[in-house]
One Martini backbone bead per residue (centre of mass of N, CA, C, O) as a GRO file, in nm:
protein
  330
    1MET     BB    1  -2.326   0.772   0.430
    2THR     BB    2  -2.140   1.040   0.554
    3THR     BB    3  -1.922   1.132   0.788
    4HIS     BB    4  -1.691   1.358   1.065
    5GLU     BB    5  -1.663   1.145   1.236
    6TRP     BB    6  -1.513   0.928   1.473
    7ARG     BB    7  -1.527   0.580   1.481
    8PRO     BB    8  -1.537   0.274   1.536
    9ASP     BB    9  -1.442   0.026   1.385
   10ILE     BB   10  -1.347  -0.325   1.291
   11LEU     BB   11  -1.094  -0.365   1.474
   12GLY     BB   12  -1.146  -0.197   1.711
   13ALA     BB   13  -1.013  -0.093   2.010
   14PRO     BB   14  -0.772   0.168   1.921
   15PHE     BB   15  -0.973   0.175   1.616
   16GLU     BB   16  -1.058   0.453   1.390
   17GLN     BB   17  -1.279   0.585   1.179
   18LEU     BB   18  -1.286   0.775   0.889
   19THR     BB   19  -1.525   0.983   0.651
   20LEU     BB   20  -1.441   1.058   0.301
   21PRO     BB   21  -1.553   1.261   0.097
   22LEU     BB   22  -1.589   1.253  -0.296
   23GLY     BB   23  -1.821   1.274  -0.450
   24GLN     BB   24  -1.934   1.182  -0.765
   25ASP     BB   25  -2.000   0.956  -0.994
   26ALA     BB   26  -2.131   0.669  -1.194
   27GLU     BB   27  -2.206   0.529  -0.934
   28GLY     BB   28  -2.153   0.718  -0.702
   29GLU     BB   29  -2.099   0.749  -0.422
   30VAL     BB   30  -1.783   0.865  -0.294
   31VAL     BB   31  -1.483   0.725  -0.063
   32ALA     BB   32  -1.283   0.754   0.177
   33THR     BB   33  -1.060   0.625   0.462
   34LEU     BB   34  -0.981   0.675   0.806
   35VAL     BB   35  -0.715   0.532   0.991
   36ARG     BB   36  -0.692   0.500   1.353
   37TYR     BB   37  -0.415   0.460   1.612
   38SER     BB   38  -0.586   0.502   1.945
   39PRO     BB   39  -0.408   0.474   2.225
   40PRO     BB   40  -0.342   0.540   2.535
   41PRO     BB   41  -0.152   0.707   2.670
   42ARG     BB   42   0.203   0.690   2.740
   43LEU     BB   43   0.518   0.649   2.847
   44HIS     BB   44   0.861   0.710   2.717
   45LEU     BB   45   1.157   0.627   2.795
   46HIS     BB   46   1.221   0.616   2.470
   47ARG     BB   47   1.265   0.746   2.215
   48GLY     BB   48   1.179   0.731   1.900
   49PRO     BB   49   1.285   0.749   1.534
   50ALA     BB   50   0.920   0.873   1.507
   51ALA     BB   51   0.900   1.132   1.653
   52ASP     BB   52   0.689   1.321   1.529
   53ALA     BB   53   0.554   1.146   1.348
   54ASP     BB   54   0.297   1.075   1.064
   55VAL     BB   55   0.162   0.772   0.930
   56LEU     BB   56   0.070   0.682   0.588
   57TYR     BB   57  -0.122   0.438   0.467
   58VAL     BB   58  -0.121   0.193   0.173
   59HIS     BB   59  -0.259   0.004   0.003
   60GLY     BB   60  -0.320  -0.248  -0.233
   61TRP     BB   61  -0.448  -0.464  -0.446
   62SER     BB   62  -0.740  -0.609  -0.317
   63ASP     BB   63  -0.732  -0.441  -0.055
   64TYR     BB   64  -0.729  -0.333   0.293
   65PHE     BB   65  -0.679  -0.263   0.639
   66PHE     BB   66  -0.551  -0.488   0.913
   67GLN     BB   67  -0.240  -0.418   1.052
   68THR     BB   68  -0.217  -0.443   1.309
   69GLU     BB   69   0.061  -0.451   1.411
   70LEU     BB   70   0.209  -0.211   1.224
   71ALA     BB   71   0.055   0.005   1.413
   72GLN     BB   72   0.233  -0.086   1.689
   73PHE     BB   73   0.509  -0.055   1.527
   74TRP     BB   74   0.454   0.295   1.469
   75HIS     BB   75   0.408   0.341   1.783
   76ASP     BB   76   0.639   0.252   1.926
   77GLN     BB   77   0.813   0.462   1.752
   78GLY     BB   78   0.623   0.759   1.810
   79ALA     BB   79   0.407   0.752   1.618
   80ARG     BB   80   0.102   0.852   1.419
   81PHE     BB   81  -0.092   0.568   1.273
   82HIS     BB   82  -0.241   0.599   0.944
   83ALA     BB   83  -0.500   0.483   0.721
   84LEU     BB   84  -0.610   0.381   0.375
   85ASP     BB   85  -0.904   0.354   0.218
   86LEU     BB   86  -0.972   0.371  -0.076
   87ARG     BB   87  -1.156   0.392  -0.337
   88LYS     BB   88  -1.368   0.112  -0.364
   89TYR     BB   89  -1.236  -0.017  -0.102
   90GLY     BB   90  -1.327  -0.211   0.180
   91ARG     BB   91  -1.469   0.089   0.360
   92SER     BB   92  -1.545   0.218   0.074
   93LEU     BB   93  -1.707   0.052  -0.050
   94ARG     BB   94  -1.988   0.040  -0.259
   95GLU     BB   95  -2.282  -0.057  -0.393
   96GLY     BB   96  -2.203  -0.072  -0.746
   97GLN     BB   97  -1.898  -0.091  -0.750
   98THR     BB   98  -1.606  -0.088  -0.878
   99PRO     BB   99  -1.340  -0.262  -0.764
  100GLY     BB  100  -1.053  -0.071  -0.779
  101PHE     BB  101  -1.193   0.180  -0.963
  102VAL     BB  102  -0.936   0.342  -1.225
  103ASP     BB  103  -0.837   0.558  -1.504
  104ASP     BB  104  -0.610   0.724  -1.256
  105LEU     BB  105  -0.399   0.727  -1.032
  106ALA     BB  106  -0.463   1.067  -0.957
  107VAL     BB  107  -0.706   1.047  -0.840
  108TYR     BB  108  -0.560   0.957  -0.537
  109ASP     BB  109  -0.502   1.276  -0.450
  110GLU     BB  110  -0.759   1.339  -0.330
  111ASP     BB  111  -0.781   1.111  -0.107
  112ILE     BB  112  -0.518   1.201   0.023
  113ALA     BB  113  -0.557   1.450   0.077
  114ALA     BB  114  -0.782   1.436   0.304
  115ALA     BB  115  -0.608   1.236   0.477
  116LEU     BB  116  -0.409   1.508   0.539
  117ASP     BB  117  -0.604   1.690   0.651
  118ALA     BB  118  -0.674   1.522   0.885
  119MET     BB  119  -0.375   1.496   0.995
  120GLY     BB  120  -0.261   1.830   0.924
  121HIS     BB  121  -0.110   1.789   0.618
  122GLY     BB  122  -0.204   2.019   0.444
  123GLU     BB  123  -0.089   2.197   0.180
  124ASP     BB  124  -0.151   2.497   0.425
  125ALA     BB  125   0.002   2.355   0.644
  126ARG     BB  126   0.152   2.372   0.932
  127ARG     BB  127   0.399   2.183   1.013
  128HIS     BB  128   0.495   1.986   1.329
  129ARG     BB  129   0.511   1.683   1.187
  130ARG     BB  130   0.614   1.457   1.043
  131LEU     BB  131   0.637   1.255   0.716
  132ILE     BB  132   0.518   0.934   0.643
  133LEU     BB  133   0.546   0.701   0.378
  134VAL     BB  134   0.336   0.345   0.340
  135GLY     BB  135   0.363   0.122   0.079
  136HIS     BB  136   0.150  -0.159  -0.114
  137SER     BB  137   0.252  -0.184  -0.413
  138THR     BB  138   0.029  -0.002  -0.584
  139GLY     BB  139   0.089   0.216  -0.341
  140GLY     BB  140   0.316   0.243  -0.388
  141LEU     BB  141   0.306   0.370  -0.698
  142THR     BB  142   0.115   0.581  -0.599
  143LEU     BB  143   0.308   0.735  -0.392
  144SER     BB  144   0.539   0.794  -0.565
  145LEU     BB  145   0.405   0.966  -0.755
  146TRP     BB  146   0.290   1.181  -0.540
  147ALA     BB  147   0.578   1.268  -0.425
  148ASP     BB  148   0.678   1.362  -0.754
  149ARG     BB  149   0.426   1.605  -0.720
  150HIS     BB  150   0.499   1.701  -0.377
  151PRO     BB  151   0.721   1.850  -0.328
  152GLY     BB  152   0.775   1.904   0.036
  153ARG     BB  153   0.564   1.661   0.194
  154VAL     BB  154   0.795   1.469   0.252
  155ASP     BB  155   1.031   1.251   0.426
  156ALA     BB  156   0.937   0.961   0.413
  157LEU     BB  157   0.961   0.630   0.231
  158ILE     BB  158   0.795   0.363   0.229
  159LEU     BB  159   0.824   0.035   0.091
  160ASN     BB  160   0.617  -0.298  -0.007
  161SER     BB  161   0.647  -0.392  -0.255
  162PRO     BB  162   0.635  -0.245  -0.527
  163TRP     BB  163   0.453  -0.181  -0.844
  164LEU     BB  164   0.695  -0.083  -1.071
  165GLU     BB  165   0.658  -0.315  -1.243
  166PHE     BB  166   0.634  -0.538  -1.483
  167GLN     BB  167   0.618  -0.873  -1.502
  168ALA     BB  168   0.702  -0.822  -1.822
  169ARG     BB  169   0.865  -0.581  -1.819
  170SER     BB  170   0.930  -0.315  -2.064
  171ALA     BB  171   0.870  -0.523  -2.340
  172GLY     BB  172   0.600  -0.614  -2.217
  173ARG     BB  173   0.469  -0.312  -2.192
  174ALA     BB  174   0.509  -0.228  -2.492
  175ALA     BB  175   0.337  -0.403  -2.604
  176LEU     BB  176   0.049  -0.411  -2.423
  177THR     BB  177  -0.058  -0.141  -2.386
  178PRO     BB  178  -0.188  -0.066  -2.683
  179LEU     BB  179  -0.407  -0.314  -2.633
  180VAL     BB  180  -0.514  -0.196  -2.390
  181ASP     BB  181  -0.593   0.106  -2.500
  182LEU     BB  182  -0.804   0.012  -2.689
  183ARG     BB  183  -0.971  -0.170  -2.483
  184ALA     BB  184  -1.064   0.099  -2.322
  185ARG     BB  185  -1.192   0.284  -2.504
  186ILE     BB  186  -1.426   0.049  -2.578
  187ASP     BB  187  -1.418  -0.105  -2.261
  188PRO     BB  188  -1.306  -0.035  -1.956
  189LYS     BB  189  -1.510  -0.245  -1.794
  190ALA     BB  190  -1.374  -0.484  -1.883
  191ALA     BB  191  -1.341  -0.820  -1.885
  192MET     BB  192  -1.062  -0.986  -1.761
  193PRO     BB  193  -0.858  -1.217  -1.717
  194ASN     BB  194  -0.773  -1.422  -1.447
  195VAL     BB  195  -0.430  -1.459  -1.303
  196ASP     BB  196  -0.515  -1.560  -1.070
  197LEU     BB  197  -0.466  -1.863  -0.822
  198GLY     BB  198  -0.407  -1.772  -0.514
  199PHE     BB  199  -0.182  -1.811  -0.378
  200TYR     BB  200  -0.127  -1.586  -0.209
  201THR     BB  201  -0.369  -1.642  -0.007
  202ARG     BB  202  -0.249  -1.892   0.101
  203THR     BB  203   0.015  -1.759   0.246
  204VAL     BB  204  -0.209  -1.550   0.442
  205SER     BB  205  -0.483  -1.741   0.505
  206ARG     BB  206  -0.569  -1.885   0.745
  207THR     BB  207  -0.771  -2.091   0.571
  208LEU     BB  208  -0.466  -2.218   0.459
  209ASP     BB  209  -0.140  -2.125   0.502
  210GLY     BB  210  -0.166  -1.889   0.705
  211GLU     BB  211  -0.234  -1.659   0.966
  212TRP     BB  212  -0.471  -1.411   0.852
  213ASP     BB  213  -0.782  -1.219   0.953
  214TYR     BB  214  -0.991  -1.146   0.702
  215ASP     BB  215  -1.186  -1.004   0.445
  216LEU     BB  216  -1.295  -1.181   0.131
  217ALA     BB  217  -1.453  -0.963   0.000
  218TRP     BB  218  -1.184  -0.724   0.013
  219ARG     BB  219  -1.004  -0.975  -0.003
  220PRO     BB  220  -0.953  -1.222  -0.240
  221VAL     BB  221  -0.859  -1.510  -0.358
  222ARG     BB  222  -0.847  -1.373  -0.665
  223GLY     BB  223  -0.921  -1.104  -0.693
  224PHE     BB  224  -1.014  -0.848  -0.885
  225ARG     BB  225  -1.116  -0.733  -1.113
  226VAL     BB  226  -0.962  -0.681  -1.417
  227HIS     BB  227  -0.933  -0.351  -1.618
  228PRO     BB  228  -0.811  -0.168  -1.873
  229ALA     BB  229  -0.822   0.108  -1.749
  230TRP     BB  230  -0.650   0.014  -1.511
  231LEU     BB  231  -0.426  -0.139  -1.697
  232THR     BB  232  -0.330   0.139  -1.763
  233ALA     BB  233  -0.270   0.313  -1.541
  234VAL     BB  234  -0.028   0.150  -1.470
  235LEU     BB  235   0.124   0.140  -1.719
  236ALA     BB  236   0.195   0.434  -1.672
  237GLY     BB  237   0.318   0.406  -1.394
  238HIS     BB  238   0.576   0.248  -1.519
  239ALA     BB  239   0.676   0.457  -1.740
  240ARG     BB  240   0.723   0.686  -1.502
  241VAL     BB  241   0.929   0.493  -1.359
  242ALA     BB  242   1.115   0.441  -1.602
  243ALA     BB  243   1.214   0.751  -1.623
  244GLY     BB  244   1.211   0.897  -1.359
  245LEU     BB  245   1.241   1.038  -1.030
  246HIS     BB  246   1.209   1.301  -0.778
  247ILE     BB  247   1.228   1.252  -0.497
  248ASP     BB  248   1.261   1.429  -0.167
  249ALA     BB  249   1.301   1.178  -0.008
  250PRO     BB  250   1.379   0.945   0.111
  251VAL     BB  251   1.400   0.573   0.027
  252LEU     BB  252   1.230   0.267   0.110
  253THR     BB  253   1.298  -0.072  -0.003
  254LEU     BB  254   1.111  -0.383   0.064
  255LEU     BB  255   1.226  -0.732  -0.020
  256SER     BB  256   1.244  -1.006  -0.113
  257ALA     BB  257   1.472  -1.221  -0.197
  258ARG     BB  258   1.228  -1.375  -0.389
  259SER     BB  259   1.087  -1.551  -0.654
  260THR     BB  260   0.761  -1.754  -0.755
  261LEU     BB  261   0.664  -1.806  -1.033
  262LEU     BB  262   0.394  -2.000  -1.107
  263PRO     BB  263   0.131  -2.255  -1.243
  264TYR     BB  264   0.190  -2.358  -0.927
  265TRP     BB  265   0.189  -2.536  -0.623
  266THR     BB  266   0.480  -2.423  -0.401
  267PRO     BB  267   0.662  -2.438  -0.080
  268ASP     BB  268   0.823  -2.149  -0.171
  269MET     BB  269   0.540  -2.000  -0.138
  270LEU     BB  270   0.640  -1.900   0.185
  271LYS     BB  271   0.927  -1.783   0.088
  272SER     BB  272   0.782  -1.554  -0.167
  273ASP     BB  273   0.735  -1.362  -0.421
  274VAL     BB  274   0.397  -1.429  -0.616
  275VAL     BB  275   0.409  -1.152  -0.784
  276LEU     BB  276   0.692  -1.035  -0.833
  277VAL     BB  277   0.978  -0.908  -0.973
  278VAL     BB  278   1.269  -0.828  -0.738
  279ARG     BB  279   1.467  -0.737  -0.950
  280ASP     BB  280   1.318  -0.531  -1.085
  281ILE     BB  281   1.209  -0.341  -0.862
  282ALA     BB  282   1.537  -0.294  -0.775
  283GLU     BB  283   1.595  -0.112  -1.043
  284ARG     BB  284   1.335   0.100  -1.001
  285ALA     BB  285   1.377   0.220  -0.751
  286LEU     BB  286   1.644   0.368  -0.768
  287GLY     BB  287   1.478   0.577  -0.989
  288LEU     BB  288   1.322   0.775  -0.774
  289ALA     BB  289   1.568   0.876  -0.622
  290PRO     BB  290   1.843   0.983  -0.486
  291THR     BB  291   1.789   0.802  -0.158
  292VAL     BB  292   1.839   0.453  -0.201
  293THR     BB  293   1.707   0.191  -0.070
  294VAL     BB  294   1.758  -0.184  -0.035
  295SER     BB  295   1.569  -0.463   0.138
  296TRP     BB  296   1.632  -0.818   0.199
  297VAL     BB  297   1.410  -1.018   0.298
  298ALA     BB  298   1.426  -1.288   0.401
  299ASP     BB  299   1.112  -1.509   0.323
  300ALA     BB  300   0.937  -1.328   0.201
  301LEU     BB  301   0.650  -1.189   0.108
  302HIS     BB  302   0.480  -0.972  -0.063
  303ASP     BB  303   0.380  -0.904   0.226
  304VAL     BB  304   0.640  -0.859   0.455
  305PHE     BB  305   0.426  -0.842   0.724
  306LEU     BB  306   0.279  -1.129   0.665
  307SER     BB  307   0.491  -1.292   0.746
  308ALA     BB  308   0.660  -1.467   0.919
  309PRO     BB  309   0.760  -1.370   1.231
  310PRO     BB  310   1.092  -1.368   1.171
  311VAL     BB  311   1.039  -1.168   0.953
  312ARG     BB  312   0.924  -0.933   1.036
  313ARG     BB  313   1.129  -0.860   1.271
  314ALA     BB  314   1.345  -0.794   1.016
  315ALA     BB  315   1.155  -0.564   0.884
  316TYR     BB  316   1.144  -0.389   1.158
  317ALA     BB  317   1.426  -0.362   1.190
  318ALA     BB  318   1.508  -0.217   0.930
  319VAL     BB  319   1.308   0.005   0.983
  320GLU     BB  320   1.460   0.118   1.206
  321ARG     BB  321   1.736   0.155   1.094
  322TRP     BB  322   1.676   0.362   0.879
  323MET     BB  323   1.511   0.574   1.081
  324ARG     BB  324   1.826   0.631   1.251
  325GLY     BB  325   1.950   0.749   0.988
  326TYR     BB  326   1.721   0.932   0.793
  327LEU     BB  327   1.558   1.034   1.088
  328ASN     BB  328   1.748   1.129   1.338
  329GLY     BB  329   1.702   0.963   1.555
  330SER     BB  330   1.705   0.870   1.941
   0.00000   0.00000   0.00000
């Protein structure tokens, strides 16, 4: 059952959620879920750089929104913060659905459109507030492609370790794509080998070596099962990024200063990106828009805002400095 009213969220007050109906597909009812941070009004003695702005955050693969500190940061900057659980993720996942599955990243245009409509940033709306999009990992790829297809809609794009290139680089992507495409045509939802060894979860979850509590059903230790049609969609997105995008807004890309991609655990993983090759991502980021900033965050995890407290403080400070330069805040 869907609802058109805001109701209490699983994160507790002052978070609320709104179910966004998206029709039906072969697996049944499809919805997205918009979460907003709505604390009581308070007097701001200083105007933050994101004053008069609305923020929409989109999560990555095998993920959902649970980062309460991120919401508080944006509130302190003067923004109204919203996060979107895409279809078949987190709050939007329904029984019998294939977690995270789409066969084209452009499908998420419907999710994003529904969220922006609810936020007052619909395509035909007369906007009185700026719009900042924030995306992590696959969410960063999705939002980059969306912003390229929708000029004039966004005032700033902030990417947190965006998955802009395949880990084996363009040559590996070119070799793999035909094989995955063929498999996708034969059996789009076939189970592919799971290459996630759980190291990233170990760096993040309080049940292991991390500090964060979240629902392991919505963010599994070794991630959701990957399917050929989904991987084909991601590889197609990577190819578009490699060809160059033309986003008409300033872009900030936050990345860990180093990667540690190994088949065995090492303590270095607690201070590095264990998912992406950060140097390759930085190279791809420079082709997103005319104005791109890459900020290297020492000792950061794949999700920079889930890193150790001193690292998070450095990352938030970098975002604030960047906004004061590019959003003309005061």
